[in-house]
Short mmCIF file of C-alpha atoms in Angstrom, two decimals:
data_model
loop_
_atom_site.label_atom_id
_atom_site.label_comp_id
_atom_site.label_asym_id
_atom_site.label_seq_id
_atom_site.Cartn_x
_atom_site.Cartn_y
_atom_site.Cartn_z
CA UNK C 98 104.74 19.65 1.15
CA UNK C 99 103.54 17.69 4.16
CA UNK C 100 101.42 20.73 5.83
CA UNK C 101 101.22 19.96 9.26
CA UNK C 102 102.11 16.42 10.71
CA UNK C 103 101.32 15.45 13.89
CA UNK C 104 103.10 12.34 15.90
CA UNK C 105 101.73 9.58 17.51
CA UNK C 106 98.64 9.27 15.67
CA UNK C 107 97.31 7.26 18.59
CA UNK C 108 98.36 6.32 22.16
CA UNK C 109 97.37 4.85 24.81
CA UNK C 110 98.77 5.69 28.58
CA UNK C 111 98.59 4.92 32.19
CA UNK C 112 97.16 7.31 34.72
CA UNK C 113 100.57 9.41 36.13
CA UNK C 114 102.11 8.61 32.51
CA UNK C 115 103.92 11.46 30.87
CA UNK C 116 104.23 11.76 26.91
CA UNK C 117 105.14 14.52 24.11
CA UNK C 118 102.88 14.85 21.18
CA UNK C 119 104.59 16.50 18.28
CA UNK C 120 103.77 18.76 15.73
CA UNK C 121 106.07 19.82 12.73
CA UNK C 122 104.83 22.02 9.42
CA UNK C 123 106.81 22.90 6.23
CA UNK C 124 104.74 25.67 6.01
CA UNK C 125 107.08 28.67 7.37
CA UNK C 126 103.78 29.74 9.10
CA UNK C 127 104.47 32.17 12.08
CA UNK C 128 101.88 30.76 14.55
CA UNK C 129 101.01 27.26 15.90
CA UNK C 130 98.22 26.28 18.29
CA UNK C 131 97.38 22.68 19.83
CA UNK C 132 93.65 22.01 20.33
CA UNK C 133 91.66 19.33 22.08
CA UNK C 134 88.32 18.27 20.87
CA UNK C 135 85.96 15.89 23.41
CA UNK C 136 82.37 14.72 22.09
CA UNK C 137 79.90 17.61 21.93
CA UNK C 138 82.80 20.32 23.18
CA UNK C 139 83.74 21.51 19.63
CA UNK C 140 87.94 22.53 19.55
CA UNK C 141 89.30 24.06 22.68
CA UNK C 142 92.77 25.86 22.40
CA UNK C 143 95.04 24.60 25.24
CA UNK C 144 98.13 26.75 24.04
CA UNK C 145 99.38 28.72 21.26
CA UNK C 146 102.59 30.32 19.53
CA UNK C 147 101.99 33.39 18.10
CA UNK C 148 105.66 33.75 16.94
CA UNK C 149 108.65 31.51 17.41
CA UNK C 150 110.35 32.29 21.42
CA UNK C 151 106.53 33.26 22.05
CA UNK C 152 103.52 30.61 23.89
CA UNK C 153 100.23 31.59 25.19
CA UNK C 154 97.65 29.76 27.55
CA UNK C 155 94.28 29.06 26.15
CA UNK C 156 91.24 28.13 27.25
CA UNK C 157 92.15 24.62 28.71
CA UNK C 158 95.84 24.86 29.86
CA UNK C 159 95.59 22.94 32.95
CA UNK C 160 97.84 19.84 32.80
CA UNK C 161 99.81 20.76 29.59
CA UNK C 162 103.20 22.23 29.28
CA UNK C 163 104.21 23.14 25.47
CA UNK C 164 107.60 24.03 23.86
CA UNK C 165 107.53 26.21 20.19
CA UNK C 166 111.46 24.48 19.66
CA UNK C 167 111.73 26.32 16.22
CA UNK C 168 109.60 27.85 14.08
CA UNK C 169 108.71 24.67 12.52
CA UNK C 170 107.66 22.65 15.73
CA UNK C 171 105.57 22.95 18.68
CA UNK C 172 105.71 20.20 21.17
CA UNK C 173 102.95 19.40 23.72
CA UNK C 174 103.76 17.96 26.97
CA UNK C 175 101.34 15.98 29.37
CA UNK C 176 103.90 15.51 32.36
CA UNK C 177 101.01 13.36 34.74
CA UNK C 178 98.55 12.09 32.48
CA UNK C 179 94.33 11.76 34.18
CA UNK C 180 91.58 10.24 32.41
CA UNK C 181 89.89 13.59 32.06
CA UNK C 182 93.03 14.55 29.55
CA UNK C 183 91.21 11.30 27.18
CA UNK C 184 90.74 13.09 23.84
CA UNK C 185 91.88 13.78 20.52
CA UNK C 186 94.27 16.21 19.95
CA UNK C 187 94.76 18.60 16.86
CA UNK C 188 97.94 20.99 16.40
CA UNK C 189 97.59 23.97 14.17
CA UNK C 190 99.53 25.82 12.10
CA UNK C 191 98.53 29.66 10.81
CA UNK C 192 100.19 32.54 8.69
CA UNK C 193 98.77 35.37 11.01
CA UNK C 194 98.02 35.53 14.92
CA UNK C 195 100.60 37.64 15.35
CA UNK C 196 100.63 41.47 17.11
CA UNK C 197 98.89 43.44 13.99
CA UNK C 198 99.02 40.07 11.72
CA UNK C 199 95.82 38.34 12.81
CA UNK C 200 93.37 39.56 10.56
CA UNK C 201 92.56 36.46 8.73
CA UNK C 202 95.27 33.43 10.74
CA UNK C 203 93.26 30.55 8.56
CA UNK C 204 94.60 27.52 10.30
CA UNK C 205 95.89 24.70 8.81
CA UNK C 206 95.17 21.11 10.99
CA UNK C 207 97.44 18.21 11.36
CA UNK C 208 95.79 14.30 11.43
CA UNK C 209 95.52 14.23 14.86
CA UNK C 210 96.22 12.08 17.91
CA UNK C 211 93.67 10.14 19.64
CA UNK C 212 95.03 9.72 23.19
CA UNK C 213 93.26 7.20 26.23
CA UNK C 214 94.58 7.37 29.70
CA UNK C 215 93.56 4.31 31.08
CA UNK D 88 77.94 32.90 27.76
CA UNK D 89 80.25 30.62 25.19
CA UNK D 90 82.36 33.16 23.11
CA UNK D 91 81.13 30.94 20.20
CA UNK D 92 77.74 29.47 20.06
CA UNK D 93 76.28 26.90 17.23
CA UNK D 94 73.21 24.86 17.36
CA UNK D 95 74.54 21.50 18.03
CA UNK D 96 72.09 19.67 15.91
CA UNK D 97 71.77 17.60 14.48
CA UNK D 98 69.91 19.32 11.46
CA UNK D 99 69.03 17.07 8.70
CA UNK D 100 68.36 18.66 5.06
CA UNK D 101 66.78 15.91 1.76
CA UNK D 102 69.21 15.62 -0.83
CA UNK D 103 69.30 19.15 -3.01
CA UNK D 104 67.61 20.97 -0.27
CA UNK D 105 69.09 24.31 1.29
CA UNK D 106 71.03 23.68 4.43
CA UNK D 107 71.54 26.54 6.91
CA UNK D 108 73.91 26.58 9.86
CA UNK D 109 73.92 29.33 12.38
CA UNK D 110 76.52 30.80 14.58
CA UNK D 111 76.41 33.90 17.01
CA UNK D 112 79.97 35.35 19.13
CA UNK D 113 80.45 37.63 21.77
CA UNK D 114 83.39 39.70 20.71
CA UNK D 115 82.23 42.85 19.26
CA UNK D 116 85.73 43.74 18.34
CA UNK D 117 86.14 40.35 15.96
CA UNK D 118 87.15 40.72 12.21
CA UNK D 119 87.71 37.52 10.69
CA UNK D 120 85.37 34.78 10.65
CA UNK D 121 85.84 31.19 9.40
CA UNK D 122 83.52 27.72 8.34
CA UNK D 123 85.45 24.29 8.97
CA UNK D 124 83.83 21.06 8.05
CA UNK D 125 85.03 17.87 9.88
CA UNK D 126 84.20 14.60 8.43
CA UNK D 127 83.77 11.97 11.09
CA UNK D 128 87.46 10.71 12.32
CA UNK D 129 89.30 13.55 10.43
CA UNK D 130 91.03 16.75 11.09
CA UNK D 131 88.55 20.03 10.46
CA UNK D 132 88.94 21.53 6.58
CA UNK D 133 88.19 25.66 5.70
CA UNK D 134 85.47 25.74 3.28
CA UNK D 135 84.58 29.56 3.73
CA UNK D 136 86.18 32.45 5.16
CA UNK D 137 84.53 35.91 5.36
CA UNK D 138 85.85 39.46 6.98
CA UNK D 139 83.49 42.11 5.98
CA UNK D 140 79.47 42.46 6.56
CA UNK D 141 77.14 40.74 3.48
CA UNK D 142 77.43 38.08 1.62
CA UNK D 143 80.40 35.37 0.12
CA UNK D 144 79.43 32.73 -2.69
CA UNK D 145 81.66 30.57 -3.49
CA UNK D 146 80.03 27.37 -5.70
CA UNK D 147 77.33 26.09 -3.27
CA UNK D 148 78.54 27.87 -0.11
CA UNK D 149 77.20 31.61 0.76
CA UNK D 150 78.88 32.51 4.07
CA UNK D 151 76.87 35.60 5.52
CA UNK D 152 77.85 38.50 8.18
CA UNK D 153 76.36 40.56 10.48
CA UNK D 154 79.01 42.22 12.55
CA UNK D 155 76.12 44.25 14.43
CA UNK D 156 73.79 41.76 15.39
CA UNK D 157 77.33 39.36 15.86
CA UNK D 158 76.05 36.38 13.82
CA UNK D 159 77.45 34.32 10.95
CA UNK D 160 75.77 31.81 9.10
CA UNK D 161 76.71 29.64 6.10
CA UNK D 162 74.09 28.46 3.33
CA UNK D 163 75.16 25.10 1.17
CA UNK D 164 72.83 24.94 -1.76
CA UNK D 165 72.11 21.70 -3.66
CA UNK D 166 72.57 19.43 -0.64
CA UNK D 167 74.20 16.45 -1.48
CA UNK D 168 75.27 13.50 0.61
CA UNK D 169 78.79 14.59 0.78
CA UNK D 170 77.69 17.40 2.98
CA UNK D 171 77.13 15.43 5.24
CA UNK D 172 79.68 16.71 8.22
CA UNK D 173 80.25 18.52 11.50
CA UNK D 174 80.60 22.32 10.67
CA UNK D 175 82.54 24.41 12.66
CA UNK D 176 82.19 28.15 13.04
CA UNK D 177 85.65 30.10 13.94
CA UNK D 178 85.50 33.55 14.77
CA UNK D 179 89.33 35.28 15.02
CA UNK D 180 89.14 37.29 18.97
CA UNK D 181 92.55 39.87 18.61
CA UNK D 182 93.82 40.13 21.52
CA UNK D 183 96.73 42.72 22.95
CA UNK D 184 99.28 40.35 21.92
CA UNK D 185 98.31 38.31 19.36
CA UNK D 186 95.15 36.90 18.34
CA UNK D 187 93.81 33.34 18.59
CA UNK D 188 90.59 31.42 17.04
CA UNK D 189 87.89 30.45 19.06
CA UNK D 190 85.57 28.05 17.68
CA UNK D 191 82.06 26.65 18.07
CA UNK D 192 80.96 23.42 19.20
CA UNK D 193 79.68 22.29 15.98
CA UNK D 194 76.63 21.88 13.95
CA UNK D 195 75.82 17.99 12.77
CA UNK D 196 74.45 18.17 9.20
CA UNK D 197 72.84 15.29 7.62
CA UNK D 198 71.93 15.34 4.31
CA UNK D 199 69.33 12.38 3.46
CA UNK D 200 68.34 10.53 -0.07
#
């Protein structure tokens, strides 16, 4: 078993840019969140997927469109890319998070992807 | 008020010394509660989850919980250089839909020779 891979591991854009980070886990885990971490800021949630057909905004959602295309993956989308949106990105995968199933959701990380908008 | 707050640190513990990283939330209604060490470049690992007030050992790590005074702390006996890591405290905030982790900004540990 993989876990939870993420793709590109790094990029690099242009200010306006648009890119899709992926996120893919063999785990048949019901929930999936994407996180961005910045020096000193700990892991923010930008969106989640409790379930598949379900997404949720997070504490940082501004900028970001995401996808939950099957219960495996859960795309996120940066459709105009700023310099503020520099950071390294984590997607998560969990067995709970859902209504009545959250009780313990222990999340599983992906490598990362360490993004620069230029 | 951060939902999640840690010391940011960095604390620095000798070699086989007791290290002791705090962590307070504002969610009185929070069940599930979570330590993640991150090595520097590298996703965050679970090292400790606990659910219900007192104390979890498990080898060198005793996760404590006080769901009334809303504070969690984590206790790594035998410090050893390999400890050396960003911990992150998670706390699980269930919500009317579903429920989502918040975490902490992250204590810097550094365990010295």
């Amino acid at each position: 078993n993989a876990g939870v891979t993420q793709t590109p591991k790094f990029q690099v854009l242009k200010t306006g840019q648009s890119m899709t980070l992926q996120c893919a886990q063999d785990m048949n885990h019901n929930s999936m969140y994407w996180y961005r971490q910045d020096p000193g800021m700990g892991l923010r949630l930008i969106y989640y997927s409790a379930s598949e057909g379900t997404t949720d905004k997070g504490e940082v959602p501004n900028g970001y469109n995401v996808s939950r295309l099957n219960k495996r993956e859960f795309s996120l989308r940066l459709e105009s890319a700023a310099p503020s949106q520099t950071s390294v990105y984590f997607c998560a995968s969990s067995d709970g998070g859902g209504r009545g199933l959250g009780a313990k959701n222990i999340q599983y990380f992906g490598a990362g992807t360490r993004l620069s908008v230029l | 008020q951060k939902e999640v707050e840690q010391n940011s640190g960095p604390l620095s513990v000798p070699e086989g010394a007791i290290a002791s990283l705090n962590c307070t939330y504002s969610d009185r209604g929070s069940q599930s509660f979570f330590w993640y060490r991150q090595y520097s470049g590298k996703s965050p690992e679970l090292i400790m989850s606990i659910y219900s007030n007192g104390d979890k050992e498990d080898g060198r790590f005793t996760a404590q919980l006080n769901k009334a005074s809303q504070y969690v702390s984590l206790l790594i006996r035998d410090s050893q250089p390999s400890d050396s890591a960003t911990y992150l405290c998670a706390v699980n905030m269930v919500q009317s839909s579903a429920s989502k982790i918040i975490f902490g900004s992250g204590t810097r540990l550094s365990i010295r020779p």
